[in-house]
mmCIF file of C-alpha atoms in Angstrom:
data_model
loop_
_atom_site.group_PDB
_atom_site.id
_atom_site.type_symbol
_atom_site.label_atom_id
_atom_site.label_comp_id
_atom_site.label_asym_id
_atom_site.label_seq_id
_atom_site.Cartn_x
_atom_site.Cartn_y
_atom_site.Cartn_z
ATOM 1 C CA MET T 690 24.720 -19.298 -11.187
ATOM 2 C CA THR T 691 24.028 -19.282 -7.293
ATOM 3 C CA ALA T 692 21.396 -16.934 -5.341
ATOM 4 C CA GLU T 693 23.713 -14.517 -4.567
ATOM 5 C CA LYS T 694 25.339 -14.045 -8.003
ATOM 6 C CA LYS T 695 22.146 -13.895 -10.098
ATOM 7 C CA GLY T 696 21.122 -10.922 -7.198
ATOM 8 C CA ARG T 697 24.083 -9.271 -8.467
ATOM 9 C CA ALA T 698 23.652 -9.952 -12.799
ATOM 10 C CA ALA T 699 23.278 -7.253 -14.926
ATOM 11 C CA SER T 700 19.835 -4.987 -13.676
ATOM 12 C CA PRO T 701 16.653 -4.527 -15.679
ATOM 13 C CA SER T 702 15.575 -0.674 -16.994
ATOM 14 C CA CYS T 703 13.162 0.875 -14.792
ATOM 15 C CA LEU T 704 9.564 -0.168 -14.900
ATOM 16 C CA LEU T 705 8.501 3.200 -14.952
ATOM 17 C CA CYS T 706 11.118 5.749 -16.702
ATOM 18 C CA GLY T 707 13.602 3.073 -18.919
ATOM 19 C CA GLY T 708 17.124 4.194 -16.635
ATOM 20 C CA ASP T 709 18.917 2.313 -14.676
ATOM 21 C CA THR T 710 19.133 0.370 -11.930
ATOM 22 C CA GLN T 711 21.192 -1.502 -9.110
ATOM 23 C CA LEU T 712 20.090 -3.828 -6.527
ATOM 24 C CA ALA T 713 19.127 -2.141 -3.616
ATOM 25 C CA TYR T 714 18.155 -5.081 -0.808
ATOM 26 C CA ILE T 715 18.041 -8.539 -0.260
ATOM 27 C CA ALA T 716 15.355 -9.057 1.834
ATOM 28 C CA ARG T 717 12.957 -12.332 2.984
ATOM 29 C CA ASP T 718 9.370 -12.635 4.279
ATOM 30 C CA LEU T 719 10.595 -10.988 7.668
ATOM 31 C CA ASN T 720 6.307 -10.292 8.435
ATOM 32 C CA ARG T 721 4.567 -14.036 7.530
ATOM 33 C CA GLN T 722 7.593 -16.221 7.398
ATOM 34 C CA ILE T 723 6.163 -18.148 4.712
ATOM 35 C CA THR T 724 9.844 -18.688 3.008
ATOM 36 C CA GLU T 725 13.215 -18.846 3.635
ATOM 37 C CA ALA T 726 13.834 -17.560 0.200
ATOM 38 C CA ARG T 727 15.545 -14.389 -0.501
ATOM 39 C CA PHE T 728 13.585 -11.547 -2.947
ATOM 40 C CA TYR T 729 15.648 -9.206 -4.769
ATOM 41 C CA TYR T 730 15.001 -5.400 -4.925
ATOM 42 C CA LEU T 731 15.965 -3.310 -7.557
ATOM 43 C CA ARG T 732 16.976 1.036 -7.063
ATOM 44 C CA CYS T 733 16.602 3.174 -10.471
ATOM 45 C CA SER T 734 19.218 5.655 -10.362
ATOM 46 C CA VAL T 735 16.949 7.918 -12.261
ATOM 47 C CA CYS T 736 13.007 8.341 -10.666
ATOM 48 C CA GLY T 737 14.218 6.355 -7.659
ATOM 49 C CA LEU T 738 11.357 3.630 -8.019
ATOM 50 C CA LEU T 739 12.020 0.283 -5.810
ATOM 51 C CA PHE T 740 10.918 -3.027 -7.204
ATOM 52 C CA LEU T 741 10.611 -6.617 -6.807
ATOM 53 C CA ARG T 742 13.177 -8.280 -9.470
ATOM 54 C CA ASP T 743 11.774 -11.846 -10.185
ATOM 55 C CA VAL T 744 8.023 -11.611 -8.775
ATOM 56 C CA PRO T 745 6.638 -14.833 -8.093
ATOM 57 C CA ALA T 746 4.904 -16.398 -10.725
ATOM 58 C CA ASP T 747 2.188 -17.669 -8.244
ATOM 59 C CA LEU T 748 1.646 -14.599 -5.473
ATOM 60 C CA SER T 749 -1.079 -16.400 -4.090
ATOM 61 C CA LEU T 750 1.275 -18.597 -2.187
ATOM 62 C CA TYR T 751 2.108 -15.582 0.245
ATOM 63 C CA TYR T 752 -1.459 -13.977 0.946
ATOM 64 C CA PRO T 753 -3.103 -16.988 3.300
ATOM 65 C CA GLU T 754 -6.519 -16.728 4.026
ATOM 66 C CA SER T 755 -5.795 -15.181 7.962
ATOM 67 C CA TYR T 756 -4.016 -12.079 5.602
ATOM 68 C CA TYR T 757 -7.258 -10.093 6.610
ATOM 69 C CA PRO T 758 -8.775 -10.596 9.885
ATOM 70 C CA MET T 759 -12.489 -11.313 8.812
ATOM 71 C CA ARG T 760 -14.948 -9.795 11.020
ATOM 72 C CA ALA T 761 -18.088 -12.141 12.748
ATOM 73 C CA SER T 762 -20.696 -9.487 12.449
ATOM 74 C CA ILE T 763 -21.738 -6.052 10.204
ATOM 75 C CA ASP T 764 -21.696 -4.912 13.491
ATOM 76 C CA ASP T 765 -17.755 -6.014 14.780
ATOM 77 C CA LEU T 766 -16.986 -4.228 11.477
ATOM 78 C CA ARG T 767 -19.095 -1.325 12.138
ATOM 79 C CA ILE T 768 -16.898 -0.914 15.267
ATOM 80 C CA ALA T 769 -13.158 -1.866 13.617
ATOM 81 C CA SER T 770 -14.141 0.389 10.865
ATOM 82 C CA GLN T 771 -13.466 3.757 12.868
ATOM 83 C CA ILE T 772 -9.953 3.449 12.845
ATOM 84 C CA GLU T 773 -10.686 4.360 9.287
ATOM 85 C CA GLN T 774 -12.184 7.127 9.259
ATOM 86 C CA TYR T 775 -9.573 8.773 8.080
ATOM 87 C CA LYS T 776 -10.456 7.769 4.908
ATOM 88 C CA LEU T 777 -13.751 8.820 4.284
ATOM 89 C CA ASP T 778 -11.974 12.284 5.782
ATOM 90 C CA PHE T 779 -9.811 12.425 2.721
ATOM 91 C CA VAL T 780 -12.650 11.396 -0.161
ATOM 92 C CA ARG T 781 -14.599 14.256 1.957
ATOM 93 C CA ARG T 782 -11.828 16.661 1.098
ATOM 94 C CA THR T 783 -13.303 16.395 -2.691
ATOM 95 C CA HIS T 784 -16.339 14.518 -2.488
ATOM 96 C CA ASP T 785 -19.776 13.636 -0.557
ATOM 97 C CA SER T 786 -21.420 11.377 -3.162
ATOM 98 C CA GLY T 787 -20.978 9.576 -6.712
ATOM 99 C CA ARG T 788 -20.218 6.421 -7.463
ATOM 100 C CA LEU T 789 -16.668 5.148 -5.502
ATOM 101 C CA LEU T 790 -14.846 1.763 -6.418
ATOM 102 C CA GLU T 791 -12.291 0.421 -3.828
ATOM 103 C CA ILE T 792 -9.498 -1.286 -5.435
ATOM 104 C CA GLY T 793 -8.120 -4.082 -2.463
ATOM 105 C CA PRO T 794 -10.673 -3.518 0.073
ATOM 106 C CA GLY T 795 -9.256 -5.849 2.653
ATOM 107 C CA ALA T 796 -11.511 -6.725 4.950
ATOM 108 C CA GLY T 797 -14.096 -4.493 4.088
ATOM 109 C CA GLY T 798 -13.963 -1.554 6.596
ATOM 110 C CA PHE T 799 -13.734 1.443 4.544
ATOM 111 C CA ALA T 800 -16.267 0.241 2.121
ATOM 112 C CA LEU T 801 -18.853 0.075 4.748
ATOM 113 C CA LEU T 802 -18.341 3.330 6.087
ATOM 114 C CA ALA T 803 -18.751 5.076 2.516
ATOM 115 C CA SER T 804 -21.344 2.881 2.068
ATOM 116 C CA GLU T 805 -22.991 4.277 4.850
ATOM 117 C CA ALA T 806 -21.742 8.027 4.163
ATOM 118 C CA GLY T 807 -24.175 7.703 0.637
ATOM 119 C CA PHE T 808 -21.706 6.758 -1.771
ATOM 120 C CA ALA T 809 -21.844 3.978 -4.205
ATOM 121 C CA VAL T 810 -19.902 1.616 -3.533
ATOM 122 C CA GLY T 811 -18.024 -1.048 -5.466
ATOM 123 C CA VAL T 812 -15.098 -3.536 -4.604
ATOM 124 C CA LEU T 813 -12.979 -4.935 -6.706
ATOM 125 C CA GLU T 814 -10.916 -7.921 -5.681
ATOM 126 C CA MET T 815 -9.601 -11.295 -6.298
ATOM 127 C CA PRO T 816 -12.218 -14.318 -5.514
ATOM 128 C CA GLY T 817 -11.491 -15.294 -2.075
ATOM 129 C CA PRO T 818 -12.385 -15.289 1.374
ATOM 130 C CA SER T 819 -12.422 -11.665 1.669
ATOM 131 C CA ALA T 820 -14.557 -10.778 -1.438
ATOM 132 C CA ALA T 821 -17.068 -13.473 -0.731
ATOM 133 C CA TRP T 822 -17.677 -12.462 3.143
ATOM 134 C CA ILE T 823 -18.106 -8.037 0.901
ATOM 135 C CA GLY T 824 -20.560 -9.757 -0.930
ATOM 136 C CA GLU T 825 -22.533 -11.551 1.332
ATOM 137 C CA HIS T 826 -22.531 -8.911 4.162
ATOM 138 C CA LEU T 827 -22.345 -5.196 2.506
ATOM 139 C CA ASP T 828 -24.599 -3.709 0.301
ATOM 140 C CA VAL T 829 -22.010 -3.056 -2.558
ATOM 141 C CA SER T 830 -21.037 -4.132 -5.747
ATOM 142 C CA VAL T 831 -18.130 -7.003 -5.810
ATOM 143 C CA HIS T 832 -16.135 -7.059 -8.928
ATOM 144 C CA LEU T 833 -13.555 -10.408 -8.717
ATOM 145 C CA ALA T 834 -11.077 -10.254 -11.119
ATOM 146 C CA ASP T 835 -7.823 -11.966 -10.446
ATOM 147 C CA ASP T 836 -6.548 -9.088 -13.299
ATOM 148 C CA PRO T 837 -7.907 -5.358 -11.946
ATOM 149 C CA LEU T 838 -6.691 -4.114 -15.713
ATOM 150 C CA SER T 839 -9.382 -6.040 -17.297
ATOM 151 C CA ALA T 840 -12.133 -5.247 -15.076
ATOM 152 C CA LEU T 841 -11.103 -1.562 -14.972
ATOM 153 C CA THR T 842 -12.042 -1.103 -18.558
ATOM 154 C CA SER T 843 -15.747 -2.616 -18.244
ATOM 155 C CA LEU T 844 -17.135 -1.206 -15.335
ATOM 156 C CA GLY T 845 -17.877 2.829 -16.152
ATOM 157 C CA THR T 846 -17.078 5.755 -14.866
ATOM 158 C CA PHE T 847 -16.527 6.681 -10.955
ATOM 159 C CA ASP T 848 -16.359 9.347 -8.868
ATOM 160 C CA VAL T 849 -13.787 8.057 -6.292
ATOM 161 C CA ILE T 850 -11.291 5.900 -7.528
ATOM 162 C CA THR T 851 -9.037 4.244 -4.313
ATOM 163 C CA LEU T 852 -6.218 2.162 -3.319
ATOM 164 C CA TRP T 853 -5.485 2.027 0.503
ATOM 165 C CA HIS T 854 -2.471 0.065 0.624
ATOM 166 C CA SER T 855 -2.928 -2.035 -2.648
ATOM 167 C CA TRP T 856 -0.945 -0.234 -5.624
ATOM 168 C CA GLU T 857 2.650 -1.750 -3.855
ATOM 169 C CA HIS T 858 0.561 -5.206 -4.608
ATOM 170 C CA LEU T 859 0.011 -4.766 -8.221
ATOM 171 C CA ARG T 860 1.677 -6.547 -10.776
ATOM 172 C CA ASP T 861 1.232 -3.657 -13.549
ATOM 173 C CA PRO T 862 0.732 -0.539 -11.308
ATOM 174 C CA TRP T 863 1.332 1.695 -14.634
ATOM 175 C CA GLY T 864 -1.586 -0.347 -16.800
ATOM 176 C CA VAL T 865 -3.735 0.450 -13.058
ATOM 177 C CA LEU T 866 -2.979 3.414 -13.573
ATOM 178 C CA ASP T 867 -3.931 4.034 -17.055
ATOM 179 C CA CYS T 868 -7.205 2.600 -16.596
ATOM 180 C CA ALA T 869 -8.176 4.002 -12.878
ATOM 181 C CA ALA T 870 -7.642 7.852 -15.065
ATOM 182 C CA ALA T 871 -9.611 6.345 -17.937
ATOM 183 C CA ALA T 872 -12.442 5.053 -15.326
ATOM 184 C CA LEU T 873 -12.341 8.654 -14.035
ATOM 185 C CA SER T 874 -15.137 11.066 -14.385
ATOM 186 C CA GLU T 875 -14.700 14.735 -14.752
ATOM 187 C CA GLU T 876 -12.480 16.334 -11.612
ATOM 188 C CA GLY T 877 -13.115 12.451 -9.979
ATOM 189 C CA ILE T 878 -9.835 12.025 -8.125
ATOM 190 C CA LEU T 879 -7.855 8.981 -7.419
ATOM 191 C CA ILE T 880 -6.910 8.210 -4.069
ATOM 192 C CA ILE T 881 -3.329 6.094 -3.576
ATOM 193 C CA ALA T 882 -1.883 5.362 -0.159
ATOM 194 C CA SER T 883 1.604 3.299 -0.202
ATOM 195 C CA PRO T 884 4.800 3.301 1.562
ATOM 196 C CA ASN T 885 7.540 5.461 0.864
ATOM 197 C CA PRO T 886 10.679 3.970 -0.729
ATOM 198 C CA THR T 887 12.206 7.245 0.491
ATOM 199 C CA SER T 888 11.350 7.101 3.961
ATOM 200 C CA LEU T 889 14.268 7.470 7.023
ATOM 201 C CA GLN T 890 13.410 3.871 7.810
ATOM 202 C CA ILE T 891 13.740 2.574 5.079
ATOM 203 C CA ARG T 892 17.815 4.134 5.108
ATOM 204 C CA ILE T 893 18.090 2.879 8.659
ATOM 205 C CA LEU T 894 16.472 -0.372 8.590
ATOM 206 C CA GLY T 895 16.887 -1.585 5.489
ATOM 207 C CA SER T 896 15.995 -4.906 4.060
ATOM 208 C CA ARG T 897 14.147 -5.411 7.725
ATOM 209 C CA TRP T 898 11.944 -2.591 7.024
ATOM 210 C CA THR T 899 8.716 -3.989 7.526
ATOM 211 C CA HIS T 900 6.853 -2.390 5.074
ATOM 212 C CA LEU T 901 9.413 -3.481 2.415
ATOM 213 C CA ASP T 902 7.265 -6.508 3.518
ATOM 214 C CA ALA T 903 9.031 -9.120 1.297
ATOM 215 C CA PRO T 904 7.385 -11.036 -1.787
ATOM 216 C CA ARG T 905 3.937 -9.675 -1.195
ATOM 217 C CA HIS T 906 5.111 -5.847 -2.024
ATOM 218 C CA LEU T 907 5.907 -5.276 -5.990
ATOM 219 C CA VAL T 908 6.657 -1.780 -6.440
ATOM 220 C CA LEU T 909 7.382 1.147 -3.849
ATOM 221 C CA SER T 910 6.809 4.491 -5.757
ATOM 222 C CA PRO T 911 8.439 7.600 -4.470
ATOM 223 C CA PRO T 912 5.760 10.277 -4.195
ATOM 224 C CA ALA T 913 7.971 12.721 -6.498
ATOM 225 C CA ALA T 914 7.312 9.621 -9.227
ATOM 226 C CA LEU T 915 4.231 8.674 -9.235
ATOM 227 C CA VAL T 916 3.124 12.102 -9.177
ATOM 228 C CA LEU T 917 4.611 12.862 -12.589
ATOM 229 C CA ALA T 918 3.360 9.149 -13.751
ATOM 230 C CA ALA T 919 -0.060 11.008 -12.672
ATOM 231 C CA ALA T 920 0.620 13.909 -14.688
ATOM 232 C CA ARG T 921 1.098 12.612 -18.452
ATOM 233 C CA ARG T 922 -1.867 10.224 -17.571
ATOM 234 C CA GLY T 923 -4.144 14.065 -17.320
ATOM 235 C CA LEU T 924 -3.866 13.859 -13.426
ATOM 236 C CA ARG T 925 -2.957 16.543 -11.296
ATOM 237 C CA LEU T 926 -1.653 16.759 -7.538
ATOM 238 C CA ASP T 927 -4.660 17.819 -5.415
ATOM 239 C CA HIS T 928 -2.934 16.969 -2.168
ATOM 240 C CA LEU T 929 -0.232 15.171 -0.529
ATOM 241 C CA ASP T 930 0.367 13.895 2.545
ATOM 242 C CA MET T 931 2.807 12.652 5.075
ATOM 243 C CA ALA T 932 1.553 13.728 8.471
ATOM 244 C CA ASP T 933 -1.645 12.521 8.758
ATOM 245 C CA ARG T 934 -3.444 9.828 11.496
ATOM 246 C CA SER T 935 -2.607 7.525 9.410
ATOM 247 C CA ALA T 936 0.687 8.618 8.466
ATOM 248 C CA ARG T 937 2.167 8.984 11.784
ATOM 249 C CA GLY T 938 0.412 5.185 12.620
ATOM 250 C CA TRP T 939 2.278 3.406 9.947
ATOM 251 C CA ASN T 940 5.597 5.532 11.169
ATOM 252 C CA ARG T 941 5.128 3.532 14.926
ATOM 253 C CA PHE T 942 3.643 0.516 13.221
ATOM 254 C CA GLY T 943 7.410 0.019 10.641
ATOM 255 C CA TRP T 944 9.581 1.096 13.996
ATOM 256 C CA GLU T 945 8.097 -1.283 16.463
ATOM 257 C CA GLN T 946 7.211 -3.981 13.617
ATOM 258 C CA SER T 947 10.696 -4.039 12.114
ATOM 259 C CA LEU T 948 12.556 -4.145 15.563
ATOM 260 C CA GLY T 949 10.298 -6.572 16.447
ATOM 261 C CA ASN T 950 11.767 -8.871 13.456
ATOM 262 C CA PHE T 951 15.112 -8.823 14.913
ATOM 263 C CA SER T 952 13.947 -11.876 17.246
ATOM 264 C CA ASP T 953 12.541 -14.895 16.667
ATOM 265 C CA THR T 954 12.361 -15.005 21.004
ATOM 266 C CA PRO T 955 8.925 -13.750 21.842
ATOM 267 C CA ALA T 956 9.961 -11.743 25.323
ATOM 268 C CA VAL T 957 13.034 -10.672 23.046
ATOM 269 C CA SER T 958 10.787 -9.560 20.433
ATOM 270 C CA LEU T 959 8.379 -7.964 22.730
ATOM 271 C CA TRP T 960 11.294 -5.873 24.353
ATOM 272 C CA LEU T 961 12.359 -4.558 20.975
ATOM 273 C CA ARG T 962 8.758 -3.607 20.119
ATOM 274 C CA ARG T 963 8.516 -1.447 22.830
ATOM 275 C CA VAL T 964 12.124 -0.023 21.976
ATOM 276 C CA GLY T 965 10.203 0.474 18.311
ATOM 277 C CA THR T 966 7.779 2.493 20.165
ATOM 278 C CA CYS T 967 10.618 5.247 22.029
ATOM 279 C CA ILE T 968 11.948 5.378 18.727
ATOM 280 C CA ALA T 969 8.844 6.440 16.813
ATOM 281 C CA ARG T 970 7.805 9.107 19.586
ATOM 282 C CA VAL T 971 11.306 10.332 19.429
ATOM 283 C CA LEU T 972 11.405 10.639 16.054
ATOM 284 C CA ARG T 973 7.603 11.913 15.758
ATOM 285 C CA LYS T 974 8.485 15.591 13.894
ATOM 286 C CA VAL T 975 11.612 14.426 12.207
ATOM 287 C CA GLU T 976 9.960 11.953 10.062
ATOM 288 C CA THR T 977 6.526 14.354 9.313
ATOM 289 C CA ARG T 978 8.396 17.512 8.895
ATOM 290 C CA ALA T 979 11.590 16.103 6.683
ATOM 291 C CA GLY T 980 8.364 14.507 4.321
ATOM 292 C CA ARG T 981 10.399 10.965 5.604
ATOM 293 C CA ALA T 982 7.266 9.181 6.149
ATOM 294 C CA SER T 983 7.120 5.611 6.109
ATOM 295 C CA THR T 984 4.035 6.071 3.913
ATOM 296 C CA TYR T 985 2.096 8.857 2.205
ATOM 297 C CA THR T 986 -1.458 9.097 0.589
ATOM 298 C CA LEU T 987 -1.929 11.102 -2.594
ATOM 299 C CA ILE T 988 -5.540 12.540 -4.018
ATOM 300 C CA LEU T 989 -5.055 12.733 -7.639
ATOM 301 C CA ARG T 990 -7.761 14.816 -9.413
ATOM 302 C CA ARG T 991 -8.641 14.191 -13.622
ATOM 303 C CA GLN T 992 -7.858 17.261 -14.968
ATOM 304 C CA ALA T 993 -11.047 19.242 -16.931
ATOM 305 C CA GLN T 994 -10.755 18.440 -21.007
#
């Protein structure tokens, strides 16, 4: 069977609701260009979930050591982390202190901000350069695990759990949602920021949309589907944002990076990125007002028993 026929074969049921799915996109690794392989994304006809079929057995191949831009020192990280202040602002909508767990801390910018703001911070990360650097330089608890499910069940309760654009990288996001909901203290919050598979950009750009990021992004959840899944686990929607500073930044990045990926010639790619900047400015209000932004942020609160 050819790869094309395999992609058109009978599709599995939706990972979330069990509904029928169909092939939505055939994508390549345009962002990192680690492989020329094709990756097949399916969309559920019921809830709109977009997910990668045939997830590679070893995803570490697609995360080079340069994936996170590690800083030379704490001072460098402190300066760079200022662009992540919006994350702390989201947390402070409901909490000014308490135990905070970040799943997928990246280079550690938010962990540093939250720690210096008075939170007792823990991070959950796979073994690697990022976790090692954070453990050596930051005053936070580092929990190493290839599988976040097993780790979440043994870390106790938290007032805040965050997944800043790590949700879409999880092999079993619904299992993580189960464990995160159980690990929240009463009135604790879960924050999830993720690409929006109902965005204007994906409708126009399709498989070339940079936030599809094949094959690293495994599951892209429409916000409504994620809110419903959370409600079934005792979490209610506290806040949904598609127009904050981060969303506007990701909108611009989406147009610039996606158009730049249309050419391998540096000069042409740079020109296309500039075109993307112009498009982002023109569509700024359309994307945010119509709920079609390229990303969203949810704050989900554990309901009192």
